PDB file of C-alpha atoms in Angstrom:
ATOM      1  CA  MET A  49      -2.040 -27.329  -4.945  1.00 76.00           C
ATOM      2  CA  ALA A  50       0.404 -25.669  -2.831  1.00 91.00           C
ATOM      3  CA  LYS A  51       2.179 -22.501  -3.461  1.00 95.00           C
ATOM      4  CA  GLN A  52       5.780 -22.042  -3.293  1.00 95.00           C
ATOM      5  CA  THR A  53       7.172 -20.478   0.319  1.00 92.00           C
ATOM      6  CA  ALA A  54       9.929 -17.888   0.372  1.00 90.00           C
ATOM      7  CA  PHE A  55      12.233 -20.894   2.114  1.00 88.00           C
ATOM      8  CA  GLU A  56      11.585 -22.863  -1.056  1.00 93.00           C
ATOM      9  CA  PHE A  57      12.345 -19.956  -3.500  1.00 95.00           C
ATOM     10  CA  TYR A  58      15.464 -19.046  -1.882  1.00 93.00           C
ATOM     11  CA  THR A  59      16.398 -22.778  -1.714  1.00 93.00           C
ATOM     12  CA  ALA A  60      15.559 -23.296  -5.407  1.00 96.00           C
ATOM     13  CA  LEU A  61      18.065 -20.536  -6.237  1.00 96.00           C
ATOM     14  CA  GLU A  62      20.770 -21.704  -3.799  1.00 93.00           C
ATOM     15  CA  ASN A  63      20.712 -24.924  -5.720  1.00 95.00           C
ATOM     16  CA  GLN A  64      20.251 -23.660  -8.979  1.00 96.00           C
ATOM     17  CA  PHE A  65      23.392 -20.865  -8.799  1.00 95.00           C
ATOM     18  CA  PRO A  66      26.280 -21.677  -6.387  1.00 93.00           C
ATOM     19  CA  LYS A  67      27.213 -18.113  -6.137  1.00 93.00           C
ATOM     20  CA  VAL A  68      23.657 -17.240  -4.589  1.00 94.00           C
ATOM     21  CA  LYS A  69      24.325 -20.010  -2.358  1.00 90.00           C
ATOM     22  CA  GLN A  70      27.584 -18.100  -1.242  1.00 89.00           C
ATOM     23  CA  LEU A  71      25.525 -15.535  -0.122  1.00 87.00           C
ATOM     24  CA  TYR A  72      24.438 -17.237   2.850  1.00 84.00           C
ATOM     25  CA  LEU A  73      20.797 -15.650   2.615  1.00 81.00           C
ATOM     26  CA  LEU A  74      19.197 -18.467   5.029  1.00 79.00           C
ATOM     27  CA  LYS A  75      21.685 -18.159   7.618  1.00 79.00           C
ATOM     28  CA  ASP A  76      20.020 -17.397  10.993  1.00 71.00           C
ATOM     29  CA  ILE A  77      17.028 -15.935   9.576  1.00 71.00           C
ATOM     30  CA  ASP A  78      13.287 -16.012  10.169  1.00 68.00           C
ATOM     31  CA  LEU A  79      10.935 -16.070   7.244  1.00 65.00           C
ATOM     32  CA  ASP A  80       7.517 -15.459   8.657  1.00 62.00           C
ATOM     33  CA  GLU A  81       5.178 -13.752   6.127  1.00 54.00           C
ATOM     34  CA  ASP A  82       6.214 -10.488   7.969  1.00 59.00           C
ATOM     35  CA  GLY A  83      10.008 -10.988   8.361  1.00 63.00           C
ATOM     36  CA  PHE A  84      11.957  -7.929   7.215  1.00 75.00           C
ATOM     37  CA  GLU A  85      14.783 -10.669   6.269  1.00 84.00           C
ATOM     38  CA  ASN A  86      13.044 -10.792   3.027  1.00 85.00           C
ATOM     39  CA  CYS A  87      13.771  -7.148   1.903  1.00 87.00           C
ATOM     40  CA  GLY A  88      17.406  -7.760   2.512  1.00 88.00           C
ATOM     41  CA  ILE A  89      17.318 -10.943   0.646  1.00 91.00           C
ATOM     42  CA  MET A  90      15.619  -9.693  -2.263  1.00 94.00           C
ATOM     43  CA  THR A  91      17.894  -6.862  -2.552  1.00 94.00           C
ATOM     44  CA  LYS A  92      21.018  -9.420  -2.506  1.00 93.00           C
ATOM     45  CA  LEU A  93      19.780 -11.737  -4.932  1.00 96.00           C
ATOM     46  CA  ALA A  94      19.063  -8.476  -7.543  1.00 97.00           C
ATOM     47  CA  LYS A  95      22.445  -7.457  -6.952  1.00 96.00           C
ATOM     48  CA  GLN A  96      23.704 -10.893  -7.650  1.00 96.00           C
ATOM     49  CA  LEU A  97      21.495 -11.255 -10.634  1.00 97.00           C
ATOM     50  CA  THR A  98      23.033  -7.720 -11.936  1.00 97.00           C
ATOM     51  CA  GLN A  99      26.649  -9.137 -10.934  1.00 97.00           C
ATOM     52  CA  PHE A 100      25.935 -12.324 -13.025  1.00 97.00           C
ATOM     53  CA  VAL A 101      25.303  -9.776 -16.107  1.00 98.00           C
ATOM     54  CA  GLN A 102      28.396  -7.436 -15.258  1.00 97.00           C
ATOM     55  CA  ASP A 103      30.638 -10.736 -15.150  1.00 97.00           C
ATOM     56  CA  GLY A 104      29.471 -12.022 -18.822  1.00 97.00           C
ATOM     57  CA  GLU A 105      27.508 -14.819 -17.234  1.00 97.00           C
ATOM     58  CA  CYS A 106      24.474 -13.949 -19.471  1.00 97.00           C
ATOM     59  CA  GLU A 107      23.025 -17.861 -19.187  1.00 97.00           C
ATOM     60  CA  GLU A 108      23.150 -17.577 -15.449  1.00 97.00           C
ATOM     61  CA  ALA A 109      21.179 -14.270 -15.792  1.00 98.00           C
ATOM     62  CA  ILE A 110      18.531 -15.618 -18.003  1.00 98.00           C
ATOM     63  CA  GLN A 111      17.902 -18.779 -16.168  1.00 98.00           C
ATOM     64  CA  PHE A 112      18.103 -16.634 -12.531  1.00 98.00           C
ATOM     65  CA  MET A 113      15.254 -14.204 -14.670  1.00 98.00           C
ATOM     66  CA  ASN A 114      13.355 -17.413 -15.738  1.00 98.00           C
ATOM     67  CA  ALA A 115      13.178 -18.416 -12.215  1.00 98.00           C
ATOM     68  CA  VAL A 116      11.894 -14.982 -11.121  1.00 98.00           C
ATOM     69  CA  GLU A 117       9.326 -14.846 -14.090  1.00 98.00           C
ATOM     70  CA  ASN A 118       8.323 -18.734 -12.816  1.00 98.00           C
ATOM     71  CA  ALA A 119       7.798 -17.290  -9.278  1.00 98.00           C
ATOM     72  CA  PHE A 120       5.163 -14.591  -9.874  1.00 97.00           C
ATOM     73  CA  GLU A 121       3.142 -17.637 -11.277  1.00 96.00           C
ATOM     74  CA  ILE A 122       3.945 -20.183  -8.557  1.00 97.00           C
ATOM     75  CA  ALA A 123       4.843 -18.369  -5.400  1.00 97.00           C
ATOM     76  CA  GLU A 124       2.971 -17.261  -2.081  1.00 95.00           C
ATOM     77  CA  SER A 125       1.955 -13.681  -2.223  1.00 93.00           C
ATOM     78  CA  THR A 126       5.088 -13.024   0.195  1.00 89.00           C
ATOM     79  CA  VAL A 127       7.740 -14.165  -2.526  1.00 93.00           C
ATOM     80  CA  THR A 128       5.768 -12.175  -5.099  1.00 95.00           C
ATOM     81  CA  ASN A 129       5.000  -9.047  -2.799  1.00 94.00           C
ATOM     82  CA  TYR A 130       9.290  -8.591  -1.994  1.00 94.00           C
ATOM     83  CA  LEU A 131      10.187  -9.805  -5.908  1.00 96.00           C
ATOM     84  CA  TYR A 132       8.080  -6.515  -6.800  1.00 94.00           C
ATOM     85  CA  THR A 133       8.611  -3.779  -3.983  1.00 90.00           C
ATOM     86  CA  ASP A 134      12.251  -4.767  -3.100  1.00 95.00           C
ATOM     87  CA  PHE A 135      13.895  -7.219  -5.911  1.00 97.00           C
ATOM     88  CA  LEU A 136      12.485  -5.129  -8.974  1.00 98.00           C
ATOM     89  CA  VAL A 137      13.128  -1.762  -7.282  1.00 96.00           C
ATOM     90  CA  THR A 138      17.206  -2.247  -6.728  1.00 96.00           C
ATOM     91  CA  ILE A 139      17.222  -3.731 -10.433  1.00 97.00           C
ATOM     92  CA  MET A 140      15.981   0.314 -11.395  1.00 96.00           C
ATOM     93  CA  GLU A 141      18.936   1.326  -9.016  1.00 95.00           C
ATOM     94  CA  GLN A 142      21.290  -0.615 -10.577  1.00 95.00           C
ATOM     95  CA  LYS A 143      23.735   1.078 -13.612  1.00 94.00           C
ATOM     96  CA  LYS A 144      22.249   1.098 -16.741  1.00 94.00           C
ATOM     97  CA  GLU A 145      24.362  -0.951 -19.024  1.00 94.00           C
ATOM     98  CA  PRO A 146      23.153  -4.350 -16.810  1.00 96.00           C
ATOM     99  CA  LYS A 147      19.910  -2.617 -16.138  1.00 97.00           C
ATOM    100  CA  GLU A 148      18.661  -2.619 -20.012  1.00 97.00           C
ATOM    101  CA  TYR A 149      20.313  -6.443 -20.225  1.00 98.00           C
ATOM    102  CA  LEU A 150      17.772  -7.461 -17.525  1.00 98.00           C
ATOM    103  CA  LYS A 151      14.897  -5.574 -18.939  1.00 98.00           C
ATOM    104  CA  SER A 152      15.578  -7.296 -22.443  1.00 98.00           C
ATOM    105  CA  ILE A 153      15.060 -10.771 -20.699  1.00 98.00           C
ATOM    106  CA  MET A 154      12.273 -10.330 -18.258  1.00 98.00           C
ATOM    107  CA  GLY A 155       9.335 -12.335 -18.956  1.00 98.00           C
ATOM    108  CA  LEU A 156       6.206 -10.815 -19.205  1.00 98.00           C
ATOM    109  CA  LYS A 157       4.786 -10.668 -15.666  1.00 97.00           C
ATOM    110  CA  THR A 158       8.040  -9.321 -14.614  1.00 98.00           C
ATOM    111  CA  LYS A 159       8.307  -6.937 -17.317  1.00 98.00           C
ATOM    112  CA  GLU A 160       4.429  -5.624 -16.412  1.00 97.00           C
ATOM    113  CA  HIS A 161       5.868  -5.538 -12.980  1.00 97.00           C
ATOM    114  CA  TYR A 162       8.937  -3.460 -13.482  1.00 97.00           C
ATOM    115  CA  GLN A 163       6.558  -0.922 -15.599  1.00 97.00           C
ATOM    116  CA  ASN A 164       3.801  -0.687 -13.251  1.00 96.00           C
ATOM    117  CA  LEU A 165       6.666   0.689 -10.683  1.00 96.00           C
ATOM    118  CA  PHE A 166       7.315   3.362 -12.776  1.00 94.00           C
ATOM    119  CA  ALA A 167       4.121   4.932 -10.777  1.00 94.00           C
ATOM    120  CA  PHE A 168       6.050   4.825  -7.663  1.00 93.00           C
ATOM    121  CA  TYR A 169       9.662   4.827  -8.567  1.00 92.00           C
ATOM    122  CA  ARG A 170      11.835   6.012 -11.270  1.00 89.00           C
ATOM    123  CA  GLU A 171      15.116   4.616 -12.551  1.00 89.00           C
ATOM    124  CA  LEU A 172      18.543   5.812 -11.756  1.00 79.00           C
ATOM    125  CA  ASP A 173      20.480   7.337 -14.700  1.00 76.00           C
ATOM    126  CA  ASN A 174      23.603   6.109 -13.739  1.00 71.00           C
TER     127      ASN A 174
END
């Protein structure tokens, strides 16, 4: 079975979340396997997820986090690598209140990867 590509992952998020579509993630970019664009996209996605929490859109945040958890199971390594190195690291850098909520809604794989990051990073205490 073919794994979900980065383009398919981003497109699915845009289709599910109108606010993600408004970020124009896929405009004029090259999503080749080594494309640095994925770094910026994952950072924007993590910030949008944090914004859902700050705006009180908790159901959106839960659905978004479920999509991330699912991606760790079904997506290509390009997606999972950038989720691990850029998306989750951006979560670590967020303010305490939304970050703690996001950690509470992480699935098992997402939480495992987040915990593994403590070998290289630390959470900001802001």
